[in-house]
mmCIF file with all atom_site columns, C-alpha atoms in Angstrom:
data_model
loop_
_atom_site.group_PDB
_atom_site.id
_atom_site.type_symbol
_atom_site.label_atom_id
_atom_site.label_alt_id
_atom_site.label_comp_id
_atom_site.label_asym_id
_atom_site.label_entity_id
_atom_site.label_seq_id
_atom_site.pdbx_PDB_ins_code
_atom_site.Cartn_x
_atom_site.Cartn_y
_atom_site.Cartn_z
_atom_site.occupancy
_atom_site.B_iso_or_equiv
_atom_site.pdbx_formal_charge
_atom_site.auth_seq_id
_atom_site.auth_comp_id
_atom_site.auth_asym_id
_atom_site.auth_atom_id
_atom_site.pdbx_PDB_model_num
ATOM 1   C CA . ALA A 1 1   ? -7.432  1.813   10.816  1.00 74.00 ? 1   ALA A CA 1
ATOM 2   C CA . LEU A 1 2   ? -8.721  2.603   14.276  1.00 76.00 ? 2   LEU A CA 1
ATOM 3   C CA . ASP A 1 3   ? -10.138 -0.527  15.871  1.00 76.00 ? 3   ASP A CA 1
ATOM 4   C CA . PRO A 1 4   ? -13.947 -0.169  15.663  1.00 76.00 ? 4   PRO A CA 1
ATOM 5   C CA . THR A 1 5   ? -14.382 -2.370  18.751  1.00 77.00 ? 5   THR A CA 1
ATOM 6   C CA . LYS A 1 6   ? -12.401 0.016   20.992  1.00 80.00 ? 6   LYS A CA 1
ATOM 7   C CA . PRO A 1 7   ? -13.158 3.587   22.114  1.00 81.00 ? 7   PRO A CA 1
ATOM 8   C CA . ALA A 1 8   ? -11.773 6.136   19.630  1.00 75.00 ? 8   ALA A CA 1
ATOM 9   C CA . SER A 1 9   ? -9.816  7.754   22.455  1.00 81.00 ? 9   SER A CA 1
ATOM 10  C CA . SER A 1 10  ? -7.730  4.576   22.894  1.00 80.00 ? 10  SER A CA 1
ATOM 11  C CA . LYS A 1 11  ? -6.016  5.058   19.508  1.00 76.00 ? 11  LYS A CA 1
ATOM 12  C CA . THR A 1 12  ? -5.850  1.272   19.055  1.00 78.00 ? 12  THR A CA 1
ATOM 13  C CA . TYR A 1 13  ? -5.132  0.310   15.466  1.00 78.00 ? 13  TYR A CA 1
ATOM 14  C CA . VAL A 1 14  ? -5.892  -2.829  13.476  1.00 80.00 ? 14  VAL A CA 1
ATOM 15  C CA . LYS A 1 15  ? -4.360  -3.897  10.208  1.00 80.00 ? 15  LYS A CA 1
ATOM 16  C CA . ILE A 1 16  ? -6.695  -3.791  7.221   1.00 84.00 ? 16  ILE A CA 1
ATOM 17  C CA . GLY A 1 17  ? -4.135  -4.041  4.465   1.00 84.00 ? 17  GLY A CA 1
ATOM 18  C CA . GLY A 1 18  ? -0.538  -4.068  3.482   1.00 83.00 ? 18  GLY A CA 1
ATOM 19  C CA . ILE A 1 19  ? 1.873   -2.819  0.868   1.00 82.00 ? 19  ILE A CA 1
ATOM 20  C CA . LEU A 1 20  ? 4.951   -4.576  -0.403  1.00 81.00 ? 20  LEU A CA 1
ATOM 21  C CA . SER A 1 21  ? 7.277   -2.376  -2.395  1.00 78.00 ? 21  SER A CA 1
ATOM 22  C CA . GLN A 1 22  ? 10.545  -2.734  -4.169  1.00 82.00 ? 22  GLN A CA 1
ATOM 23  C CA . CYS A 1 23  ? 12.304  0.317   -5.513  1.00 80.00 ? 23  CYS A CA 1
ATOM 24  C CA . GLY A 1 24  ? 15.401  0.668   -7.610  1.00 83.00 ? 24  GLY A CA 1
ATOM 25  C CA . TYR A 1 25  ? 17.212  3.361   -9.522  1.00 84.00 ? 25  TYR A CA 1
ATOM 26  C CA . SER A 1 26  ? 18.866  2.465   -12.794 1.00 88.00 ? 26  SER A CA 1
ATOM 27  C CA . ASP A 1 27  ? 19.890  4.392   -15.890 1.00 91.00 ? 27  ASP A CA 1
ATOM 28  C CA . GLY A 1 28  ? 18.468  7.634   -14.512 1.00 89.00 ? 28  GLY A CA 1
ATOM 29  C CA . ALA A 1 29  ? 15.018  6.230   -13.762 1.00 85.00 ? 29  ALA A CA 1
ATOM 30  C CA . TYR A 1 30  ? 13.230  4.966   -10.669 1.00 80.00 ? 30  TYR A CA 1
ATOM 31  C CA . GLN A 1 31  ? 11.633  1.561   -10.942 1.00 84.00 ? 31  GLN A CA 1
ATOM 32  C CA . ILE A 1 32  ? 8.977   0.723   -8.381  1.00 82.00 ? 32  ILE A CA 1
ATOM 33  C CA . VAL A 1 33  ? 7.031   -2.499  -8.050  1.00 88.00 ? 33  VAL A CA 1
ATOM 34  C CA . LEU A 1 34  ? 4.078   -2.347  -5.655  1.00 85.00 ? 34  LEU A CA 1
ATOM 35  C CA . GLY A 1 35  ? 1.792   -5.004  -4.300  1.00 89.00 ? 35  GLY A CA 1
ATOM 36  C CA . ILE A 1 36  ? -1.221  -3.695  -2.405  1.00 88.00 ? 36  ILE A CA 1
ATOM 37  C CA . GLY A 1 37  ? -3.659  -5.808  -0.424  1.00 89.00 ? 37  GLY A CA 1
ATOM 38  C CA . ILE A 1 38  ? -6.721  -4.438  1.354   1.00 89.00 ? 38  ILE A CA 1
ATOM 39  C CA . ASN A 1 39  ? -9.232  -6.317  3.447   1.00 89.00 ? 39  ASN A CA 1
ATOM 40  C CA . ALA A 1 40  ? -12.314 -4.799  1.864   1.00 88.00 ? 40  ALA A CA 1
ATOM 41  C CA . THR A 1 41  ? -15.083 -7.180  2.928   1.00 86.00 ? 41  THR A CA 1
ATOM 42  C CA . ASN A 1 42  ? -13.851 -9.978  5.225   1.00 84.00 ? 42  ASN A CA 1
ATOM 43  C CA . PRO A 1 43  ? -14.246 -9.154  8.946   1.00 78.00 ? 43  PRO A CA 1
ATOM 44  C CA . ARG A 1 44  ? -11.493 -11.616 9.919   1.00 77.00 ? 44  ARG A CA 1
ATOM 45  C CA . PRO A 1 45  ? -8.796  -11.677 11.214  1.00 77.00 ? 45  PRO A CA 1
ATOM 46  C CA . THR A 1 46  ? -9.158  -8.039  12.339  1.00 78.00 ? 46  THR A CA 1
ATOM 47  C CA . THR A 1 47  ? -11.704 -5.928  10.472  1.00 82.00 ? 47  THR A CA 1
ATOM 48  C CA . SER A 1 48  ? -12.523 -4.718  6.980   1.00 86.00 ? 48  SER A CA 1
ATOM 49  C CA . LEU A 1 49  ? -13.310 -1.479  5.208   1.00 86.00 ? 49  LEU A CA 1
ATOM 50  C CA . SER A 1 50  ? -16.966 -2.547  5.030   1.00 85.00 ? 50  SER A CA 1
ATOM 51  C CA . ASP A 1 51  ? -17.020 -2.869  8.823   1.00 83.00 ? 51  ASP A CA 1
ATOM 52  C CA . LEU A 1 52  ? -15.574 0.626   9.191   1.00 82.00 ? 52  LEU A CA 1
ATOM 53  C CA . LEU A 1 53  ? -18.135 2.408   6.976   1.00 80.00 ? 53  LEU A CA 1
ATOM 54  C CA . PRO A 1 54  ? -20.887 2.818   9.618   1.00 77.00 ? 54  PRO A CA 1
ATOM 55  C CA . ALA A 1 55  ? -18.520 4.837   11.840  1.00 71.00 ? 55  ALA A CA 1
ATOM 56  C CA . HIS A 1 56  ? -18.295 7.661   9.295   1.00 68.00 ? 56  HIS A CA 1
ATOM 57  C CA . ALA A 1 57  ? -20.728 10.572  9.359   1.00 58.00 ? 57  ALA A CA 1
ATOM 58  C CA . SER A 1 58  ? -21.223 10.438  5.574   1.00 66.00 ? 58  SER A CA 1
ATOM 59  C CA . TYR A 1 59  ? -22.363 6.799   5.773   1.00 60.00 ? 59  TYR A CA 1
ATOM 60  C CA . SER A 1 60  ? -25.983 5.955   5.051   1.00 63.00 ? 60  SER A CA 1
ATOM 61  C CA . SER A 1 61  ? -27.570 2.526   5.333   1.00 62.00 ? 61  SER A CA 1
ATOM 62  C CA . SER A 1 62  ? -27.770 2.375   1.532   1.00 63.00 ? 62  SER A CA 1
ATOM 63  C CA . SER A 1 63  ? -24.009 2.940   1.235   1.00 70.00 ? 63  SER A CA 1
ATOM 64  C CA . THR A 1 64  ? -22.029 -0.065  0.146   1.00 78.00 ? 64  THR A CA 1
ATOM 65  C CA . LEU A 1 65  ? -18.376 -0.486  -0.552  1.00 81.00 ? 65  LEU A CA 1
ATOM 66  C CA . ARG A 1 66  ? -17.853 -0.720  -4.302  1.00 87.00 ? 66  ARG A CA 1
ATOM 67  C CA . LEU A 1 67  ? -14.574 -2.446  -5.054  1.00 90.00 ? 67  LEU A CA 1
ATOM 68  C CA . GLU A 1 68  ? -14.340 -0.845  -8.512  1.00 93.00 ? 68  GLU A CA 1
ATOM 69  C CA . THR A 1 69  ? -14.607 2.638   -6.994  1.00 90.00 ? 69  THR A CA 1
ATOM 70  C CA . LEU A 1 70  ? -12.074 1.782   -4.297  1.00 90.00 ? 70  LEU A CA 1
ATOM 71  C CA . LEU A 1 71  ? -9.577  0.472   -6.852  1.00 92.00 ? 71  LEU A CA 1
ATOM 72  C CA . ALA A 1 72  ? -10.057 3.492   -9.124  1.00 94.00 ? 72  ALA A CA 1
ATOM 73  C CA . ARG A 1 73  ? -9.536  5.877   -6.205  1.00 93.00 ? 73  ARG A CA 1
ATOM 74  C CA . ILE A 1 74  ? -6.384  4.097   -5.044  1.00 91.00 ? 74  ILE A CA 1
ATOM 75  C CA . LEU A 1 75  ? -4.865  4.001   -8.525  1.00 93.00 ? 75  LEU A CA 1
ATOM 76  C CA . THR A 1 76  ? -5.609  7.647   -9.364  1.00 97.00 ? 76  THR A CA 1
ATOM 77  C CA . ARG A 1 77  ? -4.176  8.860   -6.035  1.00 94.00 ? 77  ARG A CA 1
ATOM 78  C CA . LEU A 1 78  ? -1.122  6.632   -6.422  1.00 90.00 ? 78  LEU A CA 1
ATOM 79  C CA . GLU A 1 79  ? -0.568  7.852   -9.972  1.00 94.00 ? 79  GLU A CA 1
ATOM 80  C CA . SER A 1 80  ? -0.827  11.472  -8.832  1.00 95.00 ? 80  SER A CA 1
ATOM 81  C CA . LEU A 1 81  ? 1.652   10.969  -5.969  1.00 91.00 ? 81  LEU A CA 1
ATOM 82  C CA . TYR A 1 82  ? 4.066   9.104   -8.217  1.00 88.00 ? 82  TYR A CA 1
ATOM 83  C CA . ALA A 1 83  ? 3.921   11.879  -10.833 1.00 94.00 ? 83  ALA A CA 1
ATOM 84  C CA . GLN A 1 84  ? 4.645   14.433  -8.090  1.00 93.00 ? 84  GLN A CA 1
ATOM 85  C CA . PHE A 1 85  ? 7.574   12.330  -6.867  1.00 89.00 ? 85  PHE A CA 1
ATOM 86  C CA . ARG A 1 86  ? 8.985   12.092  -10.390 1.00 88.00 ? 86  ARG A CA 1
ATOM 87  C CA . ARG A 1 87  ? 8.680   15.857  -10.894 1.00 95.00 ? 87  ARG A CA 1
ATOM 88  C CA . GLU A 1 88  ? 9.938   17.035  -7.513  1.00 94.00 ? 88  GLU A CA 1
ATOM 89  C CA . GLY A 1 89  ? 11.646  14.104  -5.776  1.00 87.00 ? 89  GLY A CA 1
ATOM 90  C CA . PHE A 1 90  ? 11.142  13.265  -2.110  1.00 85.00 ? 90  PHE A CA 1
ATOM 91  C CA . THR A 1 91  ? 10.440  16.826  -1.013  1.00 91.00 ? 91  THR A CA 1
ATOM 92  C CA . GLU A 1 92  ? 9.938   17.961  2.568   1.00 91.00 ? 92  GLU A CA 1
ATOM 93  C CA . ALA A 1 93  ? 6.234   18.419  1.791   1.00 92.00 ? 93  ALA A CA 1
ATOM 94  C CA . LEU A 1 94  ? 5.949   14.822  0.575   1.00 90.00 ? 94  LEU A CA 1
ATOM 95  C CA . GLU A 1 95  ? 7.886   13.643  3.621   1.00 90.00 ? 95  GLU A CA 1
ATOM 96  C CA . ARG A 1 96  ? 5.483   15.485  5.965   1.00 92.00 ? 96  ARG A CA 1
ATOM 97  C CA . ARG A 1 97  ? 2.543   13.917  4.173   1.00 90.00 ? 97  ARG A CA 1
ATOM 98  C CA . TYR A 1 98  ? 4.144   10.484  4.508   1.00 87.00 ? 98  TYR A CA 1
ATOM 99  C CA . TYR A 1 99  ? 4.650   10.895  8.254   1.00 90.00 ? 99  TYR A CA 1
ATOM 100 C CA . ARG A 1 100 ? 1.069   12.145  8.761   1.00 88.00 ? 100 ARG A CA 1
ATOM 101 C CA . HIS A 1 101 ? -0.117  8.679   7.766   1.00 82.00 ? 101 HIS A CA 1
ATOM 102 C CA . TRP A 1 102 ? 2.713   6.606   9.235   1.00 83.00 ? 102 TRP A CA 1
ATOM 103 C CA . LEU A 1 103 ? 2.027   4.900   12.577  1.00 78.00 ? 103 LEU A CA 1
ATOM 104 C CA . HIS A 1 104 ? 5.460   3.699   13.630  1.00 82.00 ? 104 HIS A CA 1
ATOM 105 C CA . THR A 1 105 ? 7.412   6.691   14.971  1.00 84.00 ? 105 THR A CA 1
ATOM 106 C CA . GLY A 1 106 ? 8.128   6.023   18.628  1.00 88.00 ? 106 GLY A CA 1
ATOM 107 C CA . GLN A 1 107 ? 7.381   2.312   18.425  1.00 87.00 ? 107 GLN A CA 1
ATOM 108 C CA . VAL A 1 108 ? 9.860   0.099   20.288  1.00 88.00 ? 108 VAL A CA 1
ATOM 109 C CA . VAL A 1 109 ? 11.184  -2.840  18.288  1.00 86.00 ? 109 VAL A CA 1
ATOM 110 C CA . SER A 1 110 ? 13.612  -5.674  18.888  1.00 85.00 ? 110 SER A CA 1
ATOM 111 C CA . LEU A 1 111 ? 16.661  -6.125  16.654  1.00 82.00 ? 111 LEU A CA 1
ATOM 112 C CA . GLU A 1 112 ? 16.953  -9.899  16.692  1.00 77.00 ? 112 GLU A CA 1
ATOM 113 C CA . ALA A 1 113 ? 20.229  -9.957  14.731  1.00 75.00 ? 113 ALA A CA 1
ATOM 114 C CA . GLU A 1 114 ? 21.722  -7.904  17.573  1.00 79.00 ? 114 GLU A CA 1
ATOM 115 C CA . GLY A 1 115 ? 20.680  -10.257 20.363  1.00 81.00 ? 115 GLY A CA 1
ATOM 116 C CA . GLY A 1 116 ? 17.267  -8.684  20.903  1.00 82.00 ? 116 GLY A CA 1
ATOM 117 C CA . LEU A 1 117 ? 18.561  -5.137  21.337  1.00 87.00 ? 117 LEU A CA 1
ATOM 118 C CA . ARG A 1 118 ? 15.623  -2.756  21.855  1.00 91.00 ? 118 ARG A CA 1
ATOM 119 C CA . ALA A 1 119 ? 15.292  0.382   19.777  1.00 91.00 ? 119 ALA A CA 1
ATOM 120 C CA . ARG A 1 120 ? 12.717  3.131   19.269  1.00 93.00 ? 120 ARG A CA 1
ATOM 121 C CA . VAL A 1 121 ? 11.728  3.986   15.695  1.00 91.00 ? 121 VAL A CA 1
ATOM 122 C CA . LEU A 1 122 ? 12.609  7.568   14.727  1.00 93.00 ? 122 LEU A CA 1
ATOM 123 C CA . GLY A 1 123 ? 11.625  7.486   11.056  1.00 91.00 ? 123 GLY A CA 1
ATOM 124 C CA . ILE A 1 124 ? 13.301  6.827   7.743   1.00 88.00 ? 124 ILE A CA 1
ATOM 125 C CA . THR A 1 125 ? 16.332  8.370   6.100   1.00 87.00 ? 125 THR A CA 1
ATOM 126 C CA . ARG A 1 126 ? 15.656  10.868  3.333   1.00 83.00 ? 126 ARG A CA 1
ATOM 127 C CA . ASP A 1 127 ? 18.449  9.551   1.134   1.00 82.00 ? 127 ASP A CA 1
ATOM 128 C CA . TRP A 1 128 ? 17.805  5.793   0.950   1.00 79.00 ? 128 TRP A CA 1
ATOM 129 C CA . GLY A 1 129 ? 14.576  5.269   2.893   1.00 80.00 ? 129 GLY A CA 1
ATOM 130 C CA . MET A 1 130 ? 16.227  3.107   5.532   1.00 83.00 ? 130 MET A CA 1
ATOM 131 C CA . LEU A 1 131 ? 14.734  2.776   8.986   1.00 85.00 ? 131 LEU A CA 1
ATOM 132 C CA . ARG A 1 132 ? 16.217  5.101   11.634  1.00 90.00 ? 132 ARG A CA 1
ATOM 133 C CA . VAL A 1 133 ? 16.108  3.833   15.206  1.00 91.00 ? 133 VAL A CA 1
ATOM 134 C CA . GLU A 1 134 ? 17.666  4.766   18.522  1.00 93.00 ? 134 GLU A CA 1
ATOM 135 C CA . GLU A 1 135 ? 18.686  2.137   21.032  1.00 94.00 ? 135 GLU A CA 1
ATOM 136 C CA . VAL A 1 136 ? 16.799  2.197   24.345  1.00 95.00 ? 136 VAL A CA 1
ATOM 137 C CA . ASP A 1 137 ? 17.577  0.481   27.628  1.00 93.00 ? 137 ASP A CA 1
ATOM 138 C CA . ARG A 1 138 ? 15.221  -1.841  29.559  1.00 90.00 ? 138 ARG A CA 1
ATOM 139 C CA . GLU A 1 139 ? 13.339  1.132   31.002  1.00 92.00 ? 139 GLU A CA 1
ATOM 140 C CA . GLY A 1 140 ? 12.895  2.679   27.560  1.00 90.00 ? 140 GLY A CA 1
ATOM 141 C CA . ARG A 1 141 ? 15.477  5.433   28.107  1.00 94.00 ? 141 ARG A CA 1
ATOM 142 C CA . ARG A 1 142 ? 17.504  6.580   25.123  1.00 94.00 ? 142 ARG A CA 1
ATOM 143 C CA . THR A 1 143 ? 21.127  5.432   25.019  1.00 94.00 ? 143 THR A CA 1
ATOM 144 C CA . GLY A 1 144 ? 22.189  7.862   22.287  1.00 92.00 ? 144 GLY A CA 1
ATOM 145 C CA . ARG A 1 145 ? 23.166  5.108   19.837  1.00 92.00 ? 145 ARG A CA 1
ATOM 146 C CA . LEU A 1 146 ? 21.460  5.738   16.501  1.00 91.00 ? 146 LEU A CA 1
ATOM 147 C CA . TRP A 1 147 ? 21.151  3.005   13.899  1.00 86.00 ? 147 TRP A CA 1
ATOM 148 C CA . THR A 1 148 ? 20.241  3.088   10.234  1.00 87.00 ? 148 THR A CA 1
ATOM 149 C CA . LEU A 1 149 ? 18.854  -0.263  9.158   1.00 82.00 ? 149 LEU A CA 1
ATOM 150 C CA . GLN A 1 150 ? 18.428  -1.753  5.742   1.00 76.00 ? 150 GLN A CA 1
ATOM 151 C CA . SER A 1 151 ? 15.737  -4.359  5.362   1.00 63.00 ? 151 SER A CA 1
ATOM 152 C CA . ASP A 1 152 ? 16.507  -7.811  4.085   1.00 55.00 ? 152 ASP A CA 1
ATOM 153 C CA . GLU A 1 153 ? 13.167  -7.944  2.264   1.00 47.00 ? 153 GLU A CA 1
ATOM 154 C CA . ASN A 1 154 ? 10.204  -9.077  4.404   1.00 44.00 ? 154 ASN A CA 1
ATOM 155 C CA . SER A 1 155 ? 12.063  -9.300  7.703   1.00 53.00 ? 155 SER A CA 1
ATOM 156 C CA . PHE A 1 156 ? 10.357  -6.500  9.581   1.00 58.00 ? 156 PHE A CA 1
ATOM 157 C CA . ASP A 1 157 ? 7.008   -6.959  11.276  1.00 59.00 ? 157 ASP A CA 1
ATOM 158 C CA . PHE A 1 158 ? 5.888   -3.652  12.802  1.00 56.00 ? 158 PHE A CA 1
ATOM 159 C CA . TRP A 1 159 ? 2.819   -5.248  14.329  1.00 55.00 ? 159 TRP A CA 1
ATOM 160 C CA . LYS A 1 160 ? 4.956   -7.661  16.327  1.00 60.00 ? 160 LYS A CA 1
ATOM 161 C CA . GLY A 1 161 ? 7.658   -5.056  16.965  1.00 54.00 ? 161 GLY A CA 1
ATOM 162 C CA . LEU A 1 162 ? 10.251  -7.465  15.667  1.00 52.00 ? 162 LEU A CA 1
ATOM 163 C CA . SER A 1 163 ? 13.119  -7.075  13.252  1.00 52.00 ? 163 SER A CA 1
ATOM 164 C CA . THR A 1 164 ? 15.457  -9.710  11.965  1.00 48.00 ? 164 THR A CA 1
ATOM 165 C CA . TYR A 1 165 ? 17.562  -7.088  10.235  1.00 49.00 ? 165 TYR A CA 1
ATOM 166 C CA . PRO A 1 166 ? 21.196  -7.930  9.725   1.00 46.00 ? 166 PRO A CA 1
ATOM 167 C CA . ALA A 1 167 ? 23.760  -5.821  11.554  1.00 43.00 ? 167 ALA A CA 1
ATOM 168 C CA . PRO A 1 168 ? 23.131  -2.113  11.008  1.00 46.00 ? 168 PRO A CA 1
ATOM 169 C CA . GLN A 1 169 ? 24.557  -0.450  7.943   1.00 48.00 ? 169 GLN A CA 1
ATOM 170 C CA . ARG A 1 170 ? 25.798  2.570   9.909   1.00 47.00 ? 170 ARG A CA 1
ATOM 171 C CA . ARG A 1 171 ? 25.987  3.617   13.542  1.00 46.00 ? 171 ARG A CA 1
ATOM 172 C CA . TRP A 1 172 ? 26.212  7.256   14.530  1.00 45.00 ? 172 TRP A CA 1
ATOM 173 C CA . PRO A 1 173 ? 26.938  9.051   17.777  1.00 42.00 ? 173 PRO A CA 1
ATOM 174 C CA . SER A 1 174 ? 23.956  10.891  19.199  1.00 40.00 ? 174 SER A CA 1
ATOM 175 C CA . THR A 1 175 ? 25.169  14.219  17.782  1.00 39.00 ? 175 THR A CA 1
ATOM 176 C CA . HIS A 1 176 ? 24.546  13.133  14.166  1.00 40.00 ? 176 HIS A CA 1
ATOM 177 C CA . ASN A 1 177 ? 21.486  14.625  12.488  1.00 41.00 ? 177 ASN A CA 1
ATOM 178 C CA . ASN A 1 178 ? 19.919  12.839  9.552   1.00 43.00 ? 178 ASN A CA 1
#
């Protein structure tokens, strides 16, 4: 969410929740386990949904965050998106929607398993959902080395810009398009 303590023009974000997911494909079916956590009411350590309500035009002083309504809304939207994914797969339209809400394209991260190599996030691969990054030099200039990284579970912290990924799964010359 945009940090309510900063001017909207600064585009400074704070974390109000997180999602842990594990996905597999077996016997012709996707299996997804999701854990979703949202800071709904506690203003620490960053902010909460309750703190963000007054910034919205539709907010009135009698408006309160109802956890039951929030949970119902999340589950119905998630169910709808999952049904669409099962029917159509990871379509270009779903990918565009994903990137509209994703904050990390262009972020510079450090690949600790590669001696602190710096890389700029490009996105994710369409086939396996692995992170696509391009190595950058000390000045932030592109080197042309593209990496596709597979997470070793909870090793990536976007907010710290740090990855303890193992060595990349694949390296491509800069002419490769994925």
